[in-house]
mmCIF file of N, CA and C in Angstrom:
data_model
loop_
_atom_site.group_PDB
_atom_site.id
_atom_site.type_symbol
_atom_site.label_atom_id
_atom_site.label_comp_id
_atom_site.label_asym_id
_atom_site.label_seq_id
_atom_site.Cartn_x
_atom_site.Cartn_y
_atom_site.Cartn_z
ATOM 1 N N UNK A 1 17.435 0.632 7.227
ATOM 2 C CA UNK A 1 16.501 0.075 6.839
ATOM 3 C C UNK A 1 15.707 -0.494 5.885
ATOM 4 N N UNK A 2 14.994 -1.300 5.337
ATOM 5 C CA UNK A 2 13.581 -0.681 4.320
ATOM 6 C C UNK A 2 12.558 -0.620 4.647
ATOM 7 N N UNK A 3 11.952 0.081 4.016
ATOM 8 C CA UNK A 3 10.684 0.644 4.315
ATOM 9 C C UNK A 3 9.748 -0.050 3.894
ATOM 10 N N UNK A 4 10.276 -1.139 4.114
ATOM 11 C CA UNK A 4 7.990 -1.831 3.577
ATOM 12 C C UNK A 4 8.395 -2.412 4.571
ATOM 13 N N UNK A 5 6.588 -2.796 4.389
ATOM 14 C CA UNK A 5 6.566 -4.496 5.733
ATOM 15 C C UNK A 5 6.038 -5.359 4.977
ATOM 16 N N UNK A 6 6.404 -6.247 6.072
ATOM 17 C CA UNK A 6 6.666 -7.567 5.906
ATOM 18 C C UNK A 6 5.590 -8.820 5.382
ATOM 19 N N UNK A 7 4.538 -7.790 6.725
ATOM 20 C CA UNK A 7 3.307 -8.337 6.492
ATOM 21 C C UNK A 7 2.336 -7.746 5.341
ATOM 22 N N UNK A 8 1.914 -6.704 5.372
ATOM 23 C CA UNK A 8 1.056 -5.964 4.117
ATOM 24 C C UNK A 8 1.681 -5.689 3.272
ATOM 25 N N UNK A 9 3.010 -5.956 2.938
ATOM 26 C CA UNK A 9 3.815 -5.780 1.947
ATOM 27 C C UNK A 9 3.667 -4.067 1.217
ATOM 28 N N UNK A 10 3.436 -3.082 2.062
ATOM 29 C CA UNK A 10 3.287 -1.205 2.133
ATOM 30 C C UNK A 10 4.919 -1.379 1.598
ATOM 31 N N UNK A 11 4.884 -0.591 0.956
ATOM 32 C CA UNK A 11 6.019 0.287 0.358
ATOM 33 C C UNK A 11 6.166 1.231 0.223
ATOM 34 N N UNK A 12 6.421 2.416 0.024
ATOM 35 C CA UNK A 12 7.334 3.331 -0.433
ATOM 36 C C UNK A 12 6.128 4.482 -1.970
ATOM 37 N N UNK A 13 5.889 4.757 -1.235
ATOM 38 C CA UNK A 13 4.560 5.562 -2.057
ATOM 39 C C UNK A 13 5.570 7.082 -2.637
ATOM 40 N N UNK A 14 5.916 7.608 -3.747
ATOM 41 C CA UNK A 14 6.371 8.438 -5.101
ATOM 42 C C UNK A 14 5.395 9.827 -5.330
ATOM 43 N N UNK A 15 5.886 10.846 -5.160
ATOM 44 C CA UNK A 15 5.307 12.399 -4.822
ATOM 45 C C UNK A 15 5.918 13.568 -5.572
ATOM 46 N N UNK A 16 5.727 14.546 -5.530
ATOM 47 C CA UNK A 16 6.163 15.794 -5.326
ATOM 48 C C UNK A 16 5.786 16.740 -4.297
ATOM 49 N N UNK A 17 6.505 17.767 -3.834
ATOM 50 C CA UNK A 17 6.595 17.917 -3.237
ATOM 51 C C UNK A 17 6.211 19.632 -3.381
ATOM 52 N N UNK A 18 4.885 19.949 -2.986
ATOM 53 C CA UNK A 18 4.271 21.348 -3.526
ATOM 54 C C UNK A 18 5.071 22.982 -2.869
ATOM 55 N N UNK A 19 5.891 23.869 -3.404
ATOM 56 C CA UNK A 19 5.837 24.723 -2.913
ATOM 57 C C UNK A 19 4.774 25.723 -2.881
ATOM 58 N N UNK A 20 4.998 26.756 -1.882
ATOM 59 C CA UNK A 20 4.335 28.300 -2.198
ATOM 60 C C UNK A 20 4.114 28.943 -3.681
ATOM 61 N N UNK A 21 5.088 28.475 -3.920
ATOM 62 C CA UNK A 21 5.745 29.593 -5.436
ATOM 63 C C UNK A 21 5.537 27.876 -6.625
ATOM 64 N N UNK A 22 4.798 26.718 -6.181
ATOM 65 C CA UNK A 22 3.801 25.864 -6.844
ATOM 66 C C UNK A 22 5.382 24.739 -8.091
ATOM 67 N N UNK A 23 6.570 25.403 -7.180
ATOM 68 C CA UNK A 23 7.517 24.668 -7.988
ATOM 69 C C UNK A 23 7.367 23.254 -7.298
ATOM 70 N N UNK A 24 7.644 21.990 -8.427
ATOM 71 C CA UNK A 24 7.752 20.303 -7.605
ATOM 72 C C UNK A 24 9.023 19.808 -8.076
ATOM 73 N N UNK A 25 8.783 19.132 -6.206
ATOM 74 C CA UNK A 25 10.353 18.540 -6.335
ATOM 75 C C UNK A 25 9.703 17.086 -6.305
ATOM 76 N N UNK A 26 10.956 16.162 -6.393
ATOM 77 C CA UNK A 26 10.171 14.607 -6.213
ATOM 78 C C UNK A 26 10.020 14.420 -4.074
ATOM 79 N N UNK A 27 9.334 13.663 -4.341
ATOM 80 C CA UNK A 27 9.789 13.464 -2.922
ATOM 81 C C UNK A 27 9.413 12.003 -2.011
ATOM 82 N N UNK A 28 9.898 11.270 -1.067
ATOM 83 C CA UNK A 28 8.847 9.461 -1.067
ATOM 84 C C UNK A 28 8.006 10.222 0.463
ATOM 85 N N UNK A 29 7.276 9.088 0.201
ATOM 86 C CA UNK A 29 6.205 8.474 1.607
ATOM 87 C C UNK A 29 7.080 7.378 1.876
ATOM 88 N N UNK A 30 7.581 7.315 3.383
ATOM 89 C CA UNK A 30 7.941 6.177 3.187
ATOM 90 C C UNK A 30 6.823 5.787 4.581
ATOM 91 N N UNK A 31 6.311 4.351 4.245
ATOM 92 C CA UNK A 31 5.348 3.897 5.736
ATOM 93 C C UNK A 31 6.075 3.775 6.392
ATOM 94 N N UNK A 32 5.122 3.539 7.693
ATOM 95 C CA UNK A 32 5.558 4.340 9.337
ATOM 96 C C UNK A 32 6.028 2.760 9.863
ATOM 97 N N UNK A 33 7.275 2.334 9.264
ATOM 98 C CA UNK A 33 7.473 0.797 10.052
ATOM 99 C C UNK A 33 8.155 0.498 10.907
ATOM 100 N N UNK A 34 8.863 -0.424 11.654
ATOM 101 C CA UNK A 34 9.134 -0.356 12.803
ATOM 102 C C UNK A 34 10.076 -1.873 12.871
ATOM 103 N N UNK A 35 10.935 -2.140 13.313
ATOM 104 C CA UNK A 35 11.671 -3.933 13.597
ATOM 105 C C UNK A 35 11.582 -4.292 15.223
ATOM 106 N N UNK A 36 10.468 -4.842 15.625
ATOM 107 C CA UNK A 36 9.962 -5.474 15.711
ATOM 108 C C UNK A 36 10.112 -6.857 16.395
ATOM 109 N N UNK A 37 10.339 -7.562 17.463
ATOM 110 C CA UNK A 37 10.566 -8.385 18.277
ATOM 111 C C UNK A 37 9.519 -9.798 18.745
ATOM 112 N N UNK A 38 8.640 -10.967 17.925
ATOM 113 C CA UNK A 38 8.040 -11.659 19.259
ATOM 114 C C UNK A 38 8.683 -12.624 19.331
ATOM 115 N N UNK A 39 8.146 -13.266 20.131
ATOM 116 C CA UNK A 39 8.480 -14.725 20.765
ATOM 117 C C UNK A 39 7.295 -15.245 19.507
ATOM 118 N N UNK A 40 7.950 -16.644 18.997
ATOM 119 C CA UNK A 40 7.195 -17.799 18.212
ATOM 120 C C UNK A 40 7.859 -19.111 18.706
ATOM 121 N N UNK A 41 6.038 -19.909 19.614
ATOM 122 C CA UNK A 41 5.936 -20.560 20.440
ATOM 123 C C UNK A 41 6.553 -21.921 19.759
ATOM 124 N N UNK A 42 5.348 -21.911 18.666
ATOM 125 C CA UNK A 42 5.798 -23.097 18.125
ATOM 126 C C UNK A 42 6.977 -23.629 18.106
ATOM 127 N N UNK A 43 8.484 -22.382 17.452
ATOM 128 C CA UNK A 43 9.726 -22.867 16.548
ATOM 129 C C UNK A 43 10.295 -22.536 17.847
ATOM 130 N N UNK A 44 10.374 -22.205 19.122
ATOM 131 C CA UNK A 44 10.928 -21.399 20.770
ATOM 132 C C UNK A 44 11.884 -20.853 19.777
ATOM 133 N N UNK A 45 11.718 -19.926 19.556
ATOM 134 C CA UNK A 45 12.144 -18.856 19.429
ATOM 135 C C UNK A 45 12.191 -17.494 18.996
ATOM 136 N N UNK A 46 12.691 -16.358 19.066
ATOM 137 C CA UNK A 46 12.294 -14.629 18.672
ATOM 138 C C UNK A 46 12.006 -15.178 17.198
ATOM 139 N N UNK A 47 11.816 -13.927 16.701
ATOM 140 C CA UNK A 47 11.420 -13.525 15.083
ATOM 141 C C UNK A 47 11.415 -12.346 15.287
ATOM 142 N N UNK A 48 12.311 -11.503 14.374
ATOM 143 C CA UNK A 48 12.374 -9.872 14.450
ATOM 144 C C UNK A 48 11.428 -9.852 12.622
ATOM 145 N N UNK A 49 10.789 -8.991 12.969
ATOM 146 C CA UNK A 49 9.906 -8.332 11.958
ATOM 147 C C UNK A 49 9.953 -7.641 11.765
ATOM 148 N N UNK A 50 10.317 -6.143 10.600
ATOM 149 C CA UNK A 50 9.258 -5.449 9.929
ATOM 150 C C UNK A 50 8.055 -4.852 9.818
ATOM 151 N N UNK A 51 7.494 -4.421 10.492
ATOM 152 C CA UNK A 51 5.455 -4.437 10.388
ATOM 153 C C UNK A 51 5.685 -2.917 10.456
ATOM 154 N N UNK A 52 5.009 -2.222 9.698
ATOM 155 C CA UNK A 52 4.014 -0.841 9.546
ATOM 156 C C UNK A 52 3.362 -1.351 11.336
ATOM 157 N N UNK A 53 2.733 -0.091 11.013
ATOM 158 C CA UNK A 53 2.141 0.027 12.386
ATOM 159 C C UNK A 53 0.389 -0.372 12.156
ATOM 160 N N UNK A 54 0.145 -0.238 11.286
ATOM 161 C CA UNK A 54 -1.020 -0.734 11.259
ATOM 162 C C UNK A 54 -1.229 -2.176 11.247
ATOM 163 N N UNK A 55 0.129 -3.013 10.768
ATOM 164 C CA UNK A 55 0.289 -4.334 10.916
ATOM 165 C C UNK A 55 0.720 -4.703 12.353
ATOM 166 N N UNK A 56 1.579 -3.786 13.099
ATOM 167 C CA UNK A 56 1.643 -4.309 14.651
ATOM 168 C C UNK A 56 0.026 -4.776 14.866
ATOM 169 N N UNK A 57 -0.747 -3.669 14.539
ATOM 170 C CA UNK A 57 -2.013 -3.903 15.579
ATOM 171 C C UNK A 57 -2.660 -5.311 14.571
ATOM 172 N N UNK A 58 -2.709 -5.553 13.930
ATOM 173 C CA UNK A 58 -3.048 -7.013 12.651
ATOM 174 C C UNK A 58 -2.737 -8.099 13.816
ATOM 175 N N UNK A 59 -1.529 -7.656 14.182
ATOM 176 C CA UNK A 59 -0.803 -8.793 15.201
ATOM 177 C C UNK A 59 -1.055 -9.195 16.299
ATOM 178 N N UNK A 60 -1.476 -8.112 16.481
ATOM 179 C CA UNK A 60 -2.138 -7.731 18.553
ATOM 180 C C UNK A 60 -3.593 -8.976 18.130
ATOM 181 N N UNK A 61 -4.707 -8.780 16.709
ATOM 182 C CA UNK A 61 -5.258 -9.200 16.417
ATOM 183 C C UNK A 61 -5.543 -10.362 16.135
ATOM 184 N N UNK A 62 -4.739 -10.669 15.672
ATOM 185 C CA UNK A 62 -5.240 -12.078 14.859
ATOM 186 C C UNK A 62 -3.777 -12.926 15.308
ATOM 187 N N UNK A 63 -2.264 -12.684 16.157
ATOM 188 C CA UNK A 63 -1.572 -13.250 17.065
ATOM 189 C C UNK A 63 -0.121 -13.948 15.808
ATOM 190 N N UNK A 64 0.431 -13.301 16.355
ATOM 191 C CA UNK A 64 1.998 -14.096 16.256
ATOM 192 C C UNK A 64 1.945 -15.114 15.059
ATOM 193 N N UNK A 65 1.401 -15.731 15.638
ATOM 194 C CA UNK A 65 1.476 -17.347 14.795
ATOM 195 C C UNK A 65 0.664 -17.357 13.349
ATOM 196 N N UNK A 66 -0.810 -16.787 13.293
ATOM 197 C CA UNK A 66 -1.310 -16.556 11.802
ATOM 198 C C UNK A 66 -0.427 -15.195 11.061
ATOM 199 N N UNK A 67 -0.051 -14.432 11.528
ATOM 200 C CA UNK A 67 1.448 -13.431 11.417
ATOM 201 C C UNK A 67 1.842 -14.120 10.332
ATOM 202 N N UNK A 68 3.056 -15.019 10.704
ATOM 203 C CA UNK A 68 3.923 -15.672 10.440
ATOM 204 C C UNK A 68 3.705 -16.238 9.233
ATOM 205 N N UNK A 69 2.448 -17.266 9.712
ATOM 206 C CA UNK A 69 2.009 -17.732 8.605
ATOM 207 C C UNK A 69 1.767 -17.306 6.986
ATOM 208 N N UNK A 70 0.731 -16.165 7.388
ATOM 209 C CA UNK A 70 0.515 -14.867 5.999
ATOM 210 C C UNK A 70 2.056 -15.205 5.753
ATOM 211 N N UNK A 71 2.536 -14.446 6.766
ATOM 212 C CA UNK A 71 3.994 -13.673 5.770
ATOM 213 C C UNK A 71 5.065 -14.803 4.569
ATOM 214 N N UNK A 72 4.876 -16.122 5.677
ATOM 215 C CA UNK A 72 5.367 -17.261 4.933
ATOM 216 C C UNK A 72 5.163 -17.403 3.258
ATOM 217 N N UNK A 73 3.028 -17.170 3.409
ATOM 218 C CA UNK A 73 2.489 -17.541 2.322
ATOM 219 C C UNK A 73 2.890 -16.305 0.847
ATOM 220 N N UNK A 74 3.038 -15.524 1.589
ATOM 221 C CA UNK A 74 3.895 -14.069 1.320
ATOM 222 C C UNK A 74 4.665 -14.896 -0.310
ATOM 223 N N UNK A 75 5.708 -15.770 0.910
ATOM 224 C CA UNK A 75 6.781 -16.410 -0.155
ATOM 225 C C UNK A 75 8.163 -15.446 0.711
ATOM 226 N N UNK A 76 7.617 -14.498 2.075
ATOM 227 C CA UNK A 76 8.640 -14.374 2.589
ATOM 228 C C UNK A 76 9.535 -15.031 3.826
ATOM 229 N N UNK A 77 10.939 -15.245 3.667
ATOM 230 C CA UNK A 77 11.683 -15.975 4.757
ATOM 231 C C UNK A 77 11.391 -14.834 5.763
ATOM 232 N N UNK A 78 11.069 -16.123 7.069
ATOM 233 C CA UNK A 78 10.914 -15.373 8.365
ATOM 234 C C UNK A 78 12.115 -16.085 9.287
#
């Protein structure tokens, strides 16, 4: 699964793990993404979205119709 959110556009961040001896090794900070299925009443079908935890809360607040409109405004296919 791609670690990027369709609504907020969050992607993995990159940095270093620093050990006790202060050796630095590369690491990746993935966003907390989930595949979630929503019913889209205007189109009469389900849509499956890859959303971060914050985006799921945003969908709950603004509604799925507005969220899909934002995703499509960003140029992503739903």
